[in-house]
Amino acid sequence: MGCIQSIRCKPKSFRDSIMVLEVNSSIDSNPTSIDESSSVVLRYRTPHFRASARVLVPPVAGKESWTVGWIQACNHMEFYNKYGSKG
């Protein structure tokens, strides 16, 4: 099968010629809401994150098809819950 969804299989010259030309991102302006409808789970509903990019890729073989996607990750979150005078 080869290296499905892996650019590491391509020659270094091919990998080095891929360029990100533009990146745009935004977060919706609505605030995070807290869903307390469950007696077991406290659910946070956060604003949607949106991103787009323009990527320049060198010519590829006629039988190849590419899908370019995003991986979303978070390395830090802070929540401050206030319940009346209890903090």
Short mmCIF file of C-alpha atoms in Angstrom, two decimals:
data_model
loop_
_atom_site.label_atom_id
_atom_site.label_comp_id
_atom_site.label_asym_id
_atom_site.label_seq_id
_atom_site.Cartn_x
_atom_site.Cartn_y
_atom_site.Cartn_z
CA MET A 1 0.00 0.00 0.00
CA GLY A 2 2.90 2.37 0.48
CA CYS A 3 2.66 5.44 2.63
CA ILE A 4 -0.97 6.46 2.56
CA GLN A 5 -1.48 9.99 3.87
CA SER A 6 2.24 10.44 4.56
CA ILE A 7 4.41 13.00 2.85
CA ARG A 8 7.52 11.34 4.29
CA CYS A 9 7.43 8.89 1.36
CA LYS A 10 8.03 11.72 -1.10
CA PRO A 11 11.55 12.79 -2.08
CA LYS A 12 13.04 15.59 0.04
CA SER A 13 13.03 17.93 -2.98
CA PHE A 14 9.25 17.46 -3.28
CA ARG A 15 8.66 18.03 0.44
CA ASP A 16 10.85 21.15 0.44
CA SER A 17 8.90 22.67 -2.47
CA ILE A 18 5.54 22.68 -0.62
CA MET A 19 4.83 26.18 0.65
CA VAL A 20 2.13 27.64 2.87
CA LEU A 21 1.26 30.95 1.24
CA GLU A 22 -1.41 32.25 3.61
CA VAL A 23 -3.05 31.19 6.88
CA ASN A 24 -6.23 32.70 8.34
CA SER A 25 -7.92 31.77 11.60
CA SER A 26 -10.69 33.08 13.81
CA ILE A 27 -12.79 32.13 16.81
CA ASP A 28 -16.52 32.90 16.87
CA SER A 29 -17.39 35.78 19.17
CA ASN A 30 -20.03 34.01 21.27
CA PRO A 31 -18.82 33.21 24.81
CA THR A 32 -18.24 29.74 26.25
CA SER A 33 -21.42 28.37 27.80
CA ILE A 34 -21.77 25.77 30.54
CA ASP A 35 -24.31 22.96 30.20
CA GLU A 36 -25.29 21.67 33.64
CA SER A 37 -28.22 19.53 32.52
CA SER A 38 -26.49 16.30 33.62
CA SER A 39 -26.01 15.38 37.27
CA VAL A 40 -22.76 13.62 36.33
CA VAL A 41 -21.02 15.76 33.69
CA LEU A 42 -20.33 19.47 33.41
CA ARG A 43 -20.17 20.25 29.66
CA TYR A 44 -18.47 23.34 28.23
CA ARG A 45 -19.63 24.53 24.82
CA THR A 46 -16.86 26.64 23.35
CA PRO A 47 -16.98 28.95 20.30
CA HIS A 48 -16.11 27.40 16.96
CA PHE A 49 -12.57 27.79 15.66
CA ARG A 50 -12.25 28.37 11.93
CA ALA A 51 -9.11 28.17 9.80
CA SER A 52 -8.13 28.31 6.15
CA ALA A 53 -4.87 28.25 4.23
CA ARG A 54 -3.50 28.59 0.72
CA VAL A 55 -0.89 25.92 0.01
CA LEU A 56 1.35 25.67 -3.06
CA VAL A 57 2.12 22.07 -4.06
CA PRO A 58 4.40 21.04 -6.94
CA PRO A 59 2.95 19.00 -9.81
CA VAL A 60 1.97 15.47 -8.77
CA ALA A 61 1.64 12.28 -10.77
CA GLY A 62 -1.63 11.89 -12.71
CA LYS A 63 -2.80 8.92 -10.63
CA GLU A 64 -2.33 10.64 -7.27
CA SER A 65 -5.03 12.44 -5.35
CA TRP A 66 -4.35 14.56 -2.31
CA THR A 67 -6.42 15.62 0.65
CA VAL A 68 -5.12 18.46 2.79
CA GLY A 69 -6.64 18.82 6.24
CA TRP A 70 -6.24 20.32 9.68
CA ILE A 71 -5.45 18.75 13.01
CA GLN A 72 -6.84 20.70 15.94
CA ALA A 73 -5.04 20.47 19.26
CA CYS A 74 -5.08 22.30 22.54
CA ASN A 75 -2.16 22.40 24.92
CA HIS A 76 -3.64 24.57 27.68
CA MET A 77 -7.10 25.48 28.99
CA GLU A 78 -8.21 27.43 32.03
CA PHE A 79 -11.73 27.59 33.41
CA TYR A 80 -12.96 29.78 36.22
CA ASN A 81 -16.33 28.64 37.56
CA LYS A 82 -18.19 30.97 39.89
CA TYR A 83 -21.19 29.81 41.86
CA GLY A 84 -22.56 32.80 43.70
CA SER A 85 -20.43 33.65 46.73
CA LYS A 86 -18.76 30.22 46.72
CA GLY A 87 -16.01 31.19 44.24
#
